[in-house]
PDB file of C-alpha atoms in Angstrom:
ATOM      1  CA  MET A   1      -4.834 -15.595  21.342  1.00 90.00           C
ATOM      2  CA  GLU A   2      -1.292 -16.323  19.402  1.00 95.00           C
ATOM      3  CA  ILE A   3      -0.094 -15.418  16.011  1.00 98.00           C
ATOM      4  CA  ARG A   4       1.859 -16.198  13.525  1.00 98.00           C
ATOM      5  CA  THR A   5       3.706 -13.779  10.273  1.00 98.00           C
ATOM      6  CA  THR A   6       6.670 -13.445   8.499  1.00 98.00           C
ATOM      7  CA  ASP A   7       8.005  -9.212   7.560  1.00 98.00           C
ATOM      8  CA  TYR A   8       8.956  -7.848   5.556  1.00 98.00           C
ATOM      9  CA  HIS A   9       9.856  -4.550   4.340  1.00 98.00           C
ATOM     10  CA  THR A  10       9.823  -2.291   1.126  1.00 98.00           C
ATOM     11  CA  ALA A  11      11.932   0.070  -0.060  1.00 98.00           C
ATOM     12  CA  GLY A  12      12.397   0.489   4.128  1.00 98.00           C
ATOM     13  CA  GLU A  13       7.768   0.022   4.448  1.00 98.00           C
ATOM     14  CA  PRO A  14       7.044  -2.495   6.975  1.00 98.00           C
ATOM     15  CA  PHE A  15       4.417  -5.621   5.725  1.00 98.00           C
ATOM     16  CA  ARG A  16       3.498  -8.008   8.481  1.00 98.00           C
ATOM     17  CA  ILE A  17       1.695 -11.090   6.300  1.00 98.00           C
ATOM     18  CA  VAL A  18      -0.324 -12.994   8.986  1.00 98.00           C
ATOM     19  CA  GLN A  19      -0.594 -16.658   8.398  1.00 94.00           C
ATOM     20  CA  GLU A  20      -2.362 -18.566  11.050  1.00 95.00           C
ATOM     21  CA  GLY A  21      -4.384 -17.497  14.084  1.00 96.00           C
ATOM     22  CA  LEU A  22      -7.092 -15.602  11.716  1.00 96.00           C
ATOM     23  CA  PRO A  23     -10.880 -16.432  11.926  1.00 96.00           C
ATOM     24  CA  ASP A  24     -11.762 -17.242   9.382  1.00 96.00           C
ATOM     25  CA  ILE A  25     -13.506 -13.854   6.999  1.00 98.00           C
ATOM     26  CA  PRO A  26     -16.516 -14.709   5.118  1.00 98.00           C
ATOM     27  CA  GLY A  27     -17.627 -13.216   1.335  1.00 97.00           C
ATOM     28  CA  ALA A  28     -18.110 -13.875  -1.987  1.00 97.00           C
ATOM     29  CA  THR A  29     -15.148 -11.441  -3.386  1.00 98.00           C
ATOM     30  CA  VAL A  30     -11.993  -9.907  -1.420  1.00 98.00           C
ATOM     31  CA  ARG A  31     -13.979  -6.983  -1.228  1.00 97.00           C
ATOM     32  CA  ASP A  32     -16.645  -8.333   0.359  1.00 97.00           C
ATOM     33  CA  ARG A  33     -14.399 -10.116   2.982  1.00 98.00           C
ATOM     34  CA  ARG A  34     -12.738  -6.525   3.697  1.00 98.00           C
ATOM     35  CA  GLU A  35     -16.197  -5.264   4.085  1.00 97.00           C
ATOM     36  CA  TYR A  36     -16.133  -7.831   6.916  1.00 98.00           C
ATOM     37  CA  ALA A  37     -13.629  -7.668   8.791  1.00 98.00           C
ATOM     38  CA  ALA A  38     -13.566  -4.071   9.323  1.00 96.00           C
ATOM     39  CA  GLY A  39     -17.551  -4.635  10.788  1.00 97.00           C
ATOM     40  CA  SER A  40     -16.081  -7.585  13.086  1.00 97.00           C
ATOM     41  CA  ASP A  41     -14.333  -6.493  15.620  1.00 97.00           C
ATOM     42  CA  GLU A  42     -13.063 -10.374  16.358  1.00 97.00           C
ATOM     43  CA  VAL A  43     -11.397  -9.774  13.137  1.00 97.00           C
ATOM     44  CA  ASP A  44     -10.083  -6.992  14.364  1.00 97.00           C
ATOM     45  CA  ARG A  45      -8.848  -6.783  17.146  1.00 97.00           C
ATOM     46  CA  VAL A  46      -6.157  -9.477  14.953  1.00 98.00           C
ATOM     47  CA  ARG A  47      -5.572  -6.321  13.355  1.00 98.00           C
ATOM     48  CA  ARG A  48      -5.270  -4.271  16.317  1.00 97.00           C
ATOM     49  CA  LEU A  49      -3.471  -6.385  18.201  1.00 97.00           C
ATOM     50  CA  LEU A  50      -0.133  -6.243  15.461  1.00 98.00           C
ATOM     51  CA  CYS A  51      -0.344  -2.818  14.506  1.00 96.00           C
ATOM     52  CA  HIS A  52      -0.840  -1.316  17.806  1.00 97.00           C
ATOM     53  CA  GLU A  53       1.950  -0.768  20.163  1.00 97.00           C
ATOM     54  CA  PRO A  54       3.872  -2.281  22.234  1.00 97.00           C
ATOM     55  CA  ARG A  55       4.173  -5.044  19.093  1.00 97.00           C
ATOM     56  CA  GLY A  56       3.334  -2.788  16.428  1.00 97.00           C
ATOM     57  CA  HIS A  57       3.625   1.579  15.863  1.00 96.00           C
ATOM     58  CA  ALA A  58       1.510   3.988  14.018  1.00 94.00           C
ATOM     59  CA  ASP A  59       2.827   3.293  11.641  1.00 96.00           C
ATOM     60  CA  MET A  60       2.474  -0.136  11.145  1.00 97.00           C
ATOM     61  CA  TYR A  61       0.873  -2.307   7.452  1.00 98.00           C
ATOM     62  CA  GLY A  62       0.369  -5.400   6.906  1.00 98.00           C
ATOM     63  CA  CYS A  63      -2.055  -7.738   5.576  1.00 98.00           C
ATOM     64  CA  PHE A  64      -4.403 -11.136   6.178  1.00 98.00           C
ATOM     65  CA  LEU A  65      -3.978 -14.138   3.823  1.00 98.00           C
ATOM     66  CA  VAL A  66      -7.536 -14.882   2.237  1.00 98.00           C
ATOM     67  CA  PRO A  67      -9.056 -16.776  -0.969  1.00 98.00           C
ATOM     68  CA  PRO A  68      -8.681 -15.150  -4.235  1.00 98.00           C
ATOM     69  CA  ASP A  69     -11.952 -13.869  -6.260  1.00 98.00           C
ATOM     70  CA  ASP A  70     -11.411 -17.382  -8.241  1.00 97.00           C
ATOM     71  CA  ASP A  71      -9.252 -19.580  -9.479  1.00 97.00           C
ATOM     72  CA  GLY A  72      -7.521 -16.977 -11.743  1.00 97.00           C
ATOM     73  CA  ALA A  73      -5.651 -15.609  -8.686  1.00 98.00           C
ATOM     74  CA  ASP A  74      -2.939 -17.841  -6.461  1.00 98.00           C
ATOM     75  CA  PHE A  75      -4.463 -15.546  -3.663  1.00 98.00           C
ATOM     76  CA  GLY A  76      -6.425 -13.333  -1.831  1.00 98.00           C
ATOM     77  CA  VAL A  77      -5.365 -10.393   0.556  1.00 98.00           C
ATOM     78  CA  LEU A  78      -6.589  -8.210   2.562  1.00 98.00           C
ATOM     79  CA  PHE A  79      -4.470  -5.018   3.167  1.00 98.00           C
ATOM     80  CA  TRP A  80      -4.113  -3.004   7.193  1.00 98.00           C
ATOM     81  CA  HIS A  81      -2.937  -0.593   8.910  1.00 97.00           C
ATOM     82  CA  LYS A  82      -3.855   1.406  12.383  1.00 94.00           C
ATOM     83  CA  ASP A  83      -6.700   2.384  11.240  1.00 94.00           C
ATOM     84  CA  GLY A  84      -8.645   0.286   9.249  1.00 96.00           C
ATOM     85  CA  TYR A  85      -8.259  -2.073   5.694  1.00 98.00           C
ATOM     86  CA  SER A  86      -7.055  -0.523   2.684  1.00 97.00           C
ATOM     87  CA  THR A  87      -8.468  -1.257  -1.192  1.00 97.00           C
ATOM     88  CA  ALA A  88      -4.863  -0.940  -2.394  1.00 97.00           C
ATOM     89  CA  CYS A  89      -1.436  -1.429  -1.128  1.00 97.00           C
ATOM     90  CA  GLY A  90       1.905  -1.392  -3.848  1.00 97.00           C
ATOM     91  CA  HIS A  91       4.528  -1.467  -1.472  1.00 98.00           C
ATOM     92  CA  GLY A  92       2.785  -4.837   0.287  1.00 98.00           C
ATOM     93  CA  THR A  93       2.442  -6.341  -3.575  1.00 98.00           C
ATOM     94  CA  ILE A  94       5.864  -6.398  -3.967  1.00 98.00           C
ATOM     95  CA  ALA A  95       6.481  -7.891  -0.963  1.00 98.00           C
ATOM     96  CA  LEU A  96       3.648 -10.713  -1.405  1.00 98.00           C
ATOM     97  CA  GLY A  97       5.568 -11.712  -4.719  1.00 98.00           C
ATOM     98  CA  ALA A  98       8.374 -11.680  -2.437  1.00 98.00           C
ATOM     99  CA  TRP A  99       7.630 -14.142  -0.103  1.00 98.00           C
ATOM    100  CA  ALA A 100       5.063 -16.403  -2.192  1.00 98.00           C
ATOM    101  CA  ALA A 101       8.315 -16.943  -4.029  1.00 98.00           C
ATOM    102  CA  GLU A 102      10.380 -17.369  -0.559  1.00 97.00           C
ATOM    103  CA  SER A 103       7.736 -19.507   0.966  1.00 97.00           C
ATOM    104  CA  GLY A 104       6.669 -21.990  -2.172  1.00 96.00           C
ATOM    105  CA  ARG A 105       3.752 -20.344  -1.691  1.00 97.00           C
ATOM    106  CA  VAL A 106       4.367 -20.177  -5.572  1.00 97.00           C
ATOM    107  CA  VAL A 107       6.525 -22.548  -7.431  1.00 96.00           C
ATOM    108  CA  ALA A 108       9.535 -20.543  -8.859  1.00 97.00           C
ATOM    109  CA  PRO A 109      12.418 -20.869 -11.084  1.00 96.00           C
ATOM    110  CA  ALA A 110      15.569 -20.162  -9.006  1.00 96.00           C
ATOM    111  CA  ASP A 111      16.608 -18.662 -12.533  1.00 97.00           C
ATOM    112  CA  GLY A 112      13.918 -16.907 -14.025  1.00 97.00           C
ATOM    113  CA  GLU A 113      10.369 -15.162 -13.505  1.00 98.00           C
ATOM    114  CA  VAL A 114       7.678 -16.396 -11.833  1.00 98.00           C
ATOM    115  CA  GLU A 115       4.293 -14.468 -11.971  1.00 98.00           C
ATOM    116  CA  VAL A 116       2.127 -13.971  -8.762  1.00 98.00           C
ATOM    117  CA  THR A 117      -1.742 -13.118  -9.018  1.00 98.00           C
ATOM    118  CA  ILE A 118      -3.175 -11.985  -6.258  1.00 98.00           C
ATOM    119  CA  ASP A 119      -6.969 -10.665  -6.042  1.00 98.00           C
ATOM    120  CA  VAL A 120      -7.011  -7.363  -3.739  1.00 98.00           C
ATOM    121  CA  PRO A 121     -10.096  -4.805  -2.421  1.00 98.00           C
ATOM    122  CA  SER A 122      -9.363  -2.445  -5.976  1.00 98.00           C
ATOM    123  CA  GLY A 123      -9.548  -5.622  -7.931  1.00 98.00           C
ATOM    124  CA  ARG A 124      -6.945  -8.374  -9.332  1.00 98.00           C
ATOM    125  CA  VAL A 125      -2.506  -7.578  -9.684  1.00 98.00           C
ATOM    126  CA  VAL A 126       0.150  -9.310 -10.754  1.00 98.00           C
ATOM    127  CA  ALA A 127       3.161  -9.536  -9.308  1.00 98.00           C
ATOM    128  CA  THR A 128       6.370 -10.605 -11.736  1.00 98.00           C
ATOM    129  CA  VAL A 129       9.498 -11.851  -8.964  1.00 98.00           C
ATOM    130  CA  ARG A 130      12.528 -11.915 -10.658  1.00 98.00           C
ATOM    131  CA  ARG A 131      15.144 -14.461  -9.442  1.00 97.00           C
ATOM    132  CA  ARG A 132      18.625 -15.350  -9.161  1.00 97.00           C
ATOM    133  CA  SER A 133      20.324 -18.047  -7.679  1.00 96.00           C
ATOM    134  CA  GLY A 134      17.385 -18.338  -5.485  1.00 94.00           C
ATOM    135  CA  ALA A 135      17.582 -15.091  -4.346  1.00 96.00           C
ATOM    136  CA  VAL A 136      14.682 -12.544  -5.865  1.00 97.00           C
ATOM    137  CA  GLU A 137      16.323  -9.491  -7.612  1.00 97.00           C
ATOM    138  CA  SER A 138      13.459  -7.899  -8.035  1.00 98.00           C
ATOM    139  CA  VAL A 139       9.472  -7.588  -8.047  1.00 98.00           C
ATOM    140  CA  VAL A 140       7.449  -6.122 -10.577  1.00 98.00           C
ATOM    141  CA  PHE A 141       3.294  -5.438  -9.930  1.00 97.00           C
ATOM    142  CA  ARG A 142       1.098  -4.764 -12.753  1.00 98.00           C
ATOM    143  CA  ASN A 143      -1.558  -2.482 -10.966  1.00 98.00           C
ATOM    144  CA  VAL A 144      -5.126  -1.987 -11.436  1.00 98.00           C
ATOM    145  CA  PRO A 145      -6.201   0.488 -14.444  1.00 98.00           C
ATOM    146  CA  SER A 146      -5.069   4.365 -13.087  1.00 98.00           C
ATOM    147  CA  PHE A 147      -6.527   7.156 -13.826  1.00 98.00           C
ATOM    148  CA  VAL A 148      -6.937  11.190 -13.539  1.00 98.00           C
ATOM    149  CA  ILE A 149     -10.050  12.606 -10.824  1.00 98.00           C
ATOM    150  CA  ALA A 150      -8.956  16.195 -10.680  1.00 98.00           C
ATOM    151  CA  ARG A 151      -6.116  18.544 -11.310  1.00 98.00           C
ATOM    152  CA  GLY A 152      -6.217  22.166  -8.989  1.00 97.00           C
ATOM    153  CA  VAL A 153      -8.890  21.446  -6.572  1.00 97.00           C
ATOM    154  CA  ALA A 154      -8.689  23.626  -4.001  1.00 97.00           C
ATOM    155  CA  ALA A 155      -7.675  22.132  -0.866  1.00 96.00           C
ATOM    156  CA  GLY A 156      -6.644  24.311   2.276  1.00 87.00           C
ATOM    157  CA  ASP A 157      -3.991  26.055   1.394  1.00 90.00           C
ATOM    158  CA  VAL A 158      -2.482  24.492  -1.728  1.00 95.00           C
ATOM    159  CA  GLU A 159      -3.903  22.909  -5.452  1.00 97.00           C
ATOM    160  CA  ALA A 160      -3.735  19.620  -5.992  1.00 98.00           C
ATOM    161  CA  ASP A 161      -4.435  16.929  -8.283  1.00 98.00           C
ATOM    162  CA  VAL A 162      -6.450  14.224  -7.716  1.00 98.00           C
ATOM    163  CA  ALA A 163      -6.078  10.878  -9.009  1.00 98.00           C
ATOM    164  CA  TYR A 164      -6.792   7.105  -8.856  1.00 98.00           C
ATOM    165  CA  GLY A 165      -3.807   3.937  -8.777  1.00 98.00           C
ATOM    166  CA  GLY A 166      -6.099   1.785  -6.105  1.00 98.00           C
ATOM    167  CA  ALA A 167      -6.444   4.023  -3.641  1.00 98.00           C
ATOM    168  CA  ILE A 168      -7.812   8.106  -4.282  1.00 98.00           C
ATOM    169  CA  TYR A 169      -4.671   9.903  -3.543  1.00 98.00           C
ATOM    170  CA  ALA A 170      -4.230  13.846  -3.579  1.00 98.00           C
ATOM    171  CA  PHE A 171      -1.286  15.773  -4.926  1.00 98.00           C
ATOM    172  CA  ALA A 172       0.520  18.997  -4.659  1.00 98.00           C
ATOM    173  CA  PRO A 173       4.914  20.029  -4.162  1.00 98.00           C
ATOM    174  CA  ALA A 174       5.874  20.406  -1.454  1.00 98.00           C
ATOM    175  CA  ALA A 175       7.692  22.965  -2.099  1.00 97.00           C
ATOM    176  CA  SER A 176       3.895  25.034  -3.034  1.00 96.00           C
ATOM    177  CA  LEU A 177       3.974  25.486   0.920  1.00 97.00           C
ATOM    178  CA  GLY A 178       7.482  26.045   1.921  1.00 97.00           C
ATOM    179  CA  LEU A 179       8.123  22.657   2.148  1.00 98.00           C
ATOM    180  CA  ALA A 180      11.235  19.708   0.770  1.00 98.00           C
ATOM    181  CA  VAL A 181      10.497  16.141   0.739  1.00 98.00           C
ATOM    182  CA  VAL A 182      12.710  15.790   3.906  1.00 98.00           C
ATOM    183  CA  PRO A 183      12.623  14.319   7.434  1.00 98.00           C
ATOM    184  CA  GLU A 184      13.589  17.278   8.815  1.00 98.00           C
ATOM    185  CA  ASP A 185      10.073  18.344   7.276  1.00 98.00           C
ATOM    186  CA  LEU A 186       7.844  15.451   7.991  1.00 98.00           C
ATOM    187  CA  PRO A 187       5.918  17.817  10.875  1.00 97.00           C
ATOM    188  CA  GLU A 188       4.439  19.558   9.054  1.00 98.00           C
ATOM    189  CA  LEU A 189       4.221  17.369   6.172  1.00 98.00           C
ATOM    190  CA  ILE A 190       2.193  15.169   8.365  1.00 98.00           C
ATOM    191  CA  ALA A 191      -0.082  18.074   9.083  1.00 97.00           C
ATOM    192  CA  ALA A 192      -0.361  19.191   6.085  1.00 97.00           C
ATOM    193  CA  GLY A 193      -1.543  15.930   4.578  1.00 97.00           C
ATOM    194  CA  ARG A 194      -4.076  15.553   7.262  1.00 97.00           C
ATOM    195  CA  ALA A 195      -5.073  19.093   6.165  1.00 97.00           C
ATOM    196  CA  VAL A 196      -5.119  18.449   2.401  1.00 97.00           C
ATOM    197  CA  LYS A 197      -6.916  15.686   3.030  1.00 97.00           C
ATOM    198  CA  GLU A 198      -9.551  16.620   5.636  1.00 96.00           C
ATOM    199  CA  ALA A 199     -10.990  19.381   3.386  1.00 97.00           C
ATOM    200  CA  LEU A 200     -11.145  16.360   0.302  1.00 97.00           C
ATOM    201  CA  GLN A 201     -12.576  13.840   2.304  1.00 93.00           C
ATOM    202  CA  ASP A 202     -15.731  14.897   1.141  1.00 91.00           C
ATOM    203  CA  SER A 203     -15.884  16.364  -1.976  1.00 96.00           C
ATOM    204  CA  ASP A 204     -16.568  14.731  -5.220  1.00 97.00           C
ATOM    205  CA  VAL A 205     -13.482  14.485  -6.420  1.00 97.00           C
ATOM    206  CA  ALA A 206     -12.772  11.911  -3.066  1.00 97.00           C
ATOM    207  CA  ARG A 207     -15.977   9.540  -5.048  1.00 97.00           C
ATOM    208  CA  HIS A 208     -15.028   6.818  -6.637  1.00 97.00           C
ATOM    209  CA  PRO A 209     -16.685   6.822 -10.272  1.00 94.00           C
ATOM    210  CA  ASP A 210     -17.821   2.543 -10.114  1.00 94.00           C
ATOM    211  CA  ASP A 211     -17.831   1.436  -6.801  1.00 94.00           C
ATOM    212  CA  ASP A 212     -18.287   4.300  -3.504  1.00 95.00           C
ATOM    213  CA  ARG A 213     -16.449   0.821  -1.127  1.00 95.00           C
ATOM    214  CA  LEU A 214     -13.119   2.446  -3.076  1.00 96.00           C
ATOM    215  CA  SER A 215     -14.170   6.480  -2.234  1.00 97.00           C
ATOM    216  CA  GLY A 216     -12.313   8.825   0.062  1.00 97.00           C
ATOM    217  CA  ILE A 217      -9.024   9.891  -0.262  1.00 97.00           C
ATOM    218  CA  TYR A 218      -6.853   7.392   1.382  1.00 97.00           C
ATOM    219  CA  GLY A 219      -3.748  10.121   1.225  1.00 97.00           C
ATOM    220  CA  THR A 220      -2.107  13.115   0.668  1.00 98.00           C
ATOM    221  CA  VAL A 221       1.139  12.674  -1.501  1.00 98.00           C
ATOM    222  CA  PHE A 222       3.782  16.067  -1.087  1.00 98.00           C
ATOM    223  CA  TYR A 223       6.174  15.706  -4.820  1.00 98.00           C
ATOM    224  CA  GLU A 224       9.160  17.721  -5.639  1.00 98.00           C
ATOM    225  CA  GLU A 225      11.506  17.310  -9.142  1.00 97.00           C
ATOM    226  CA  LEU A 226      15.075  15.971  -8.950  1.00 97.00           C
ATOM    227  CA  GLY A 227      16.020  16.007 -12.398  1.00 95.00           C
ATOM    228  CA  PRO A 228      14.400  14.604 -15.006  1.00 94.00           C
ATOM    229  CA  LEU A 229      12.024  11.615 -15.059  1.00 97.00           C
ATOM    230  CA  HIS A 230      13.515  12.015 -11.842  1.00 98.00           C
ATOM    231  CA  GLN A 231      10.876  12.844  -8.214  1.00 98.00           C
ATOM    232  CA  ARG A 232      10.832  12.273  -4.514  1.00 98.00           C
ATOM    233  CA  ASN A 233       7.503  11.925  -2.466  1.00 98.00           C
ATOM    234  CA  VAL A 234       5.787  11.316   0.970  1.00 98.00           C
ATOM    235  CA  ALA A 235       2.850   9.926   1.011  1.00 98.00           C
ATOM    236  CA  ILE A 236       0.590  10.807   4.520  1.00 98.00           C
ATOM    237  CA  PHE A 237      -1.969   8.240   4.351  1.00 96.00           C
ATOM    238  CA  ALA A 238      -4.726   7.166   6.877  1.00 94.00           C
ATOM    239  CA  ASP A 239      -4.786   9.299  10.139  1.00 93.00           C
ATOM    240  CA  GLY A 240      -1.133  10.994   9.705  1.00 95.00           C
ATOM    241  CA  GLU A 241       0.484   7.594   8.875  1.00 97.00           C
ATOM    242  CA  VAL A 242       4.040   7.943   6.890  1.00 98.00           C
ATOM    243  CA  ASP A 243       4.996   5.869   4.401  1.00 98.00           C
ATOM    244  CA  ARG A 244       8.537   4.912   4.064  1.00 98.00           C
ATOM    245  CA  SER A 245       8.298   3.333   0.498  1.00 98.00           C
ATOM    246  CA  PRO A 246       7.896   5.794  -2.583  1.00 98.00           C
ATOM    247  CA  THR A 247       3.992   4.307  -2.290  1.00 97.00           C
ATOM    248  CA  GLY A 248       3.421   2.014  -4.567  1.00 97.00           C
ATOM    249  CA  SER A 249      -0.011   2.505  -5.670  1.00 98.00           C
ATOM    250  CA  ALA A 250       0.039   6.920  -5.401  1.00 98.00           C
ATOM    251  CA  THR A 251       2.834   5.722  -7.940  1.00 98.00           C
ATOM    252  CA  SER A 252       0.672   4.662 -10.310  1.00 98.00           C
ATOM    253  CA  ALA A 253      -1.842   7.268  -9.995  1.00 98.00           C
ATOM    254  CA  ARG A 254       0.783   9.550 -10.174  1.00 98.00           C
ATOM    255  CA  THR A 255       2.378   8.380 -13.291  1.00 98.00           C
ATOM    256  CA  ALA A 256      -1.483   8.393 -14.775  1.00 98.00           C
ATOM    257  CA  LEU A 257      -0.490  12.266 -13.901  1.00 98.00           C
ATOM    258  CA  LEU A 258       2.691  13.155 -15.732  1.00 98.00           C
ATOM    259  CA  GLU A 259       1.246  10.956 -18.305  1.00 98.00           C
ATOM    260  CA  ALA A 260      -1.842  13.075 -18.458  1.00 97.00           C
ATOM    261  CA  ASP A 261       0.690  15.820 -19.008  1.00 97.00           C
ATOM    262  CA  GLY A 262       2.954  14.315 -21.661  1.00 96.00           C
ATOM    263  CA  ALA A 263       6.141  14.412 -19.537  1.00 96.00           C
ATOM    264  CA  ILE A 264       6.327  10.525 -20.159  1.00 96.00           C
ATOM    265  CA  GLY A 265       5.471   8.017 -23.042  1.00 95.00           C
ATOM    266  CA  GLU A 266       3.860   4.547 -22.872  1.00 93.00           C
ATOM    267  CA  GLY A 267       6.778   2.524 -22.228  1.00 93.00           C
ATOM    268  CA  GLN A 268       8.623   5.075 -20.199  1.00 96.00           C
ATOM    269  CA  THR A 269      10.615   4.452 -17.053  1.00 97.00           C
ATOM    270  CA  TRP A 270      10.860   7.477 -14.099  1.00 98.00           C
ATOM    271  CA  ARG A 271      12.017   6.704 -10.627  1.00 98.00           C
ATOM    272  CA  ASN A 272      10.432   7.863  -7.570  1.00 98.00           C
ATOM    273  CA  ASP A 273      12.288   8.140  -4.364  1.00 98.00           C
ATOM    274  CA  SER A 274      10.959   8.613  -0.605  1.00 98.00           C
ATOM    275  CA  ILE A 275      11.548  10.169   1.974  1.00 98.00           C
ATOM    276  CA  VAL A 276      13.858   7.767   2.934  1.00 98.00           C
ATOM    277  CA  GLY A 277      15.758   7.063  -0.030  1.00 98.00           C
ATOM    278  CA  THR A 278      14.478   4.502  -1.250  1.00 98.00           C
ATOM    279  CA  THR A 279      13.118   3.876  -5.365  1.00 98.00           C
ATOM    280  CA  PHE A 280      10.040   2.992  -7.158  1.00 98.00           C
ATOM    281  CA  HIS A 281      10.227   2.913 -10.785  1.00 98.00           C
ATOM    282  CA  ALA A 282       7.474   2.697 -12.813  1.00 98.00           C
ATOM    283  CA  ARG A 283       6.047   2.974 -16.331  1.00 98.00           C
ATOM    284  CA  ALA A 284       2.719   3.114 -18.306  1.00 97.00           C
ATOM    285  CA  ILE A 285       2.083   0.101 -20.806  1.00 97.00           C
ATOM    286  CA  GLY A 286      -1.192   0.274 -22.038  1.00 96.00           C
ATOM    287  CA  HIS A 287      -4.112   1.704 -22.252  1.00 96.00           C
ATOM    288  CA  THR A 288      -7.632   0.421 -21.335  1.00 97.00           C
ATOM    289  CA  PRO A 289     -11.839   1.718 -21.099  1.00 96.00           C
ATOM    290  CA  GLU A 290     -10.870   1.895 -17.333  1.00 96.00           C
ATOM    291  CA  GLY A 291      -7.627   3.200 -17.167  1.00 97.00           C
ATOM    292  CA  LEU A 292      -4.259   3.760 -17.444  1.00 98.00           C
ATOM    293  CA  LEU A 293      -2.474   0.198 -16.661  1.00 98.00           C
ATOM    294  CA  THR A 294       1.301   0.709 -14.973  1.00 98.00           C
ATOM    295  CA  GLU A 295       3.834  -1.181 -13.513  1.00 98.00           C
ATOM    296  CA  VAL A 296       5.973  -0.378 -10.522  1.00 98.00           C
ATOM    297  CA  GLU A 297       9.080  -1.850 -10.336  1.00 98.00           C
ATOM    298  CA  GLY A 298      10.811  -2.064  -6.329  1.00 98.00           C
ATOM    299  CA  THR A 299      12.139  -4.833  -3.993  1.00 97.00           C
ATOM    300  CA  ALA A 300      11.516  -6.326  -0.224  1.00 98.00           C
ATOM    301  CA  PHE A 301      13.556  -8.244   1.882  1.00 98.00           C
ATOM    302  CA  ARG A 302      12.404 -10.434   4.741  1.00 98.00           C
ATOM    303  CA  THR A 303      12.824  -9.068   8.313  1.00 98.00           C
ATOM    304  CA  GLY A 304      11.300 -11.350  10.274  1.00 97.00           C
ATOM    305  CA  GLU A 305       8.756 -13.944  11.656  1.00 97.00           C
ATOM    306  CA  HIS A 306       6.868 -13.563  14.850  1.00 97.00           C
ATOM    307  CA  ARG A 307       4.627 -15.940  16.867  1.00 98.00           C
ATOM    308  CA  PHE A 308       2.493 -13.128  19.011  1.00 98.00           C
ATOM    309  CA  VAL A 309       0.678 -13.318  21.556  1.00 97.00           C
ATOM    310  CA  LEU A 310      -1.611 -12.215  24.542  1.00 97.00           C
ATOM    311  CA  ASP A 311      -2.377 -12.846  27.495  1.00 96.00           C
ATOM    312  CA  PRO A 312      -5.566 -13.142  28.878  1.00 95.00           C
ATOM    313  CA  ARG A 313      -4.677 -11.153  31.858  1.00 97.00           C
ATOM    314  CA  ASP A 314      -3.253  -8.059  30.375  1.00 97.00           C
ATOM    315  CA  PRO A 315      -4.608  -4.933  31.162  1.00 97.00           C
ATOM    316  CA  LEU A 316      -3.139  -2.990  27.666  1.00 96.00           C
ATOM    317  CA  GLY A 317      -5.278  -5.979  25.769  1.00 96.00           C
ATOM    318  CA  THR A 318      -4.288  -5.741  22.450  1.00 96.00           C
ATOM    319  CA  GLY A 319      -2.500  -2.326  22.314  1.00 96.00           C
ATOM    320  CA  PHE A 320      -2.891   1.499  22.049  1.00 96.00           C
ATOM    321  CA  VAL A 321      -2.051   4.256  19.792  1.00 92.00           C
ATOM    322  CA  LEU A 322      -0.036   6.617  21.251  1.00 87.00           C
ATOM    323  CA  ARG A 323      -0.464   9.440  18.184  1.00 80.00           C
TER     324      ARG A 323
END
């Protein structure tokens, strides 16, 4: 096996884009292709090779490029992590926008903006890439509609709000557990995030109203207020993975909660920081029958080009996960 990738980070969170070496992933839609990939050992061994040690790590993240649902999008994508395939990924969408403009996948002006339309399992998203003198300055992605699912749901030791932003998240103040969103409290935040997810995973609030393939509590988000329209959060997603970025899809879901509370109005921007001090800005831009439209802005940077190989003599095969 030989795989070629381009790696980015968005606000500190890794994103590995597979460009060569991927088996065919059939399906009529990106959502169908996600189901196929999850059930195909031939495809999934690529994910394992790139996520697992020694080529990846427990918090690795990346994607497979696939055809879009139709000619209205530039390409499709399947997002993955060490435990499987997610329905959405905001930090990945930002990285893909930067990659599309920098690689020439989408023709972009040296000065100005270009839209990159991407089909993801949760729907169609659009990344607006802003460039100056040929360099990407920022990427703003318009997400699928976000909406509030439930409020004040008992989840073990906390009460959580549940909202959708391409994936379903449970939200709770870190202070409700006597914790803060700081690296020193990360072991306790991971344990608490797993507990909240386990408590809600099979409940009604974990169900997507239209497509059960989008169901499931993807992550638990602990947050704290830093000032007016300024918060800090950490998402504990999948099985105890930690997002280093402020988490794009969760930021959309959080925007839906804030807008429903009247804490922000349409067109108003708020700031969401990560546990490592990086920042996304988000705003509500309008309503549809399906929910609130949001934009999330961040920046991604290329970190490397890689050619991964698997020696058939290697007894570790596609690798291992230590935690």
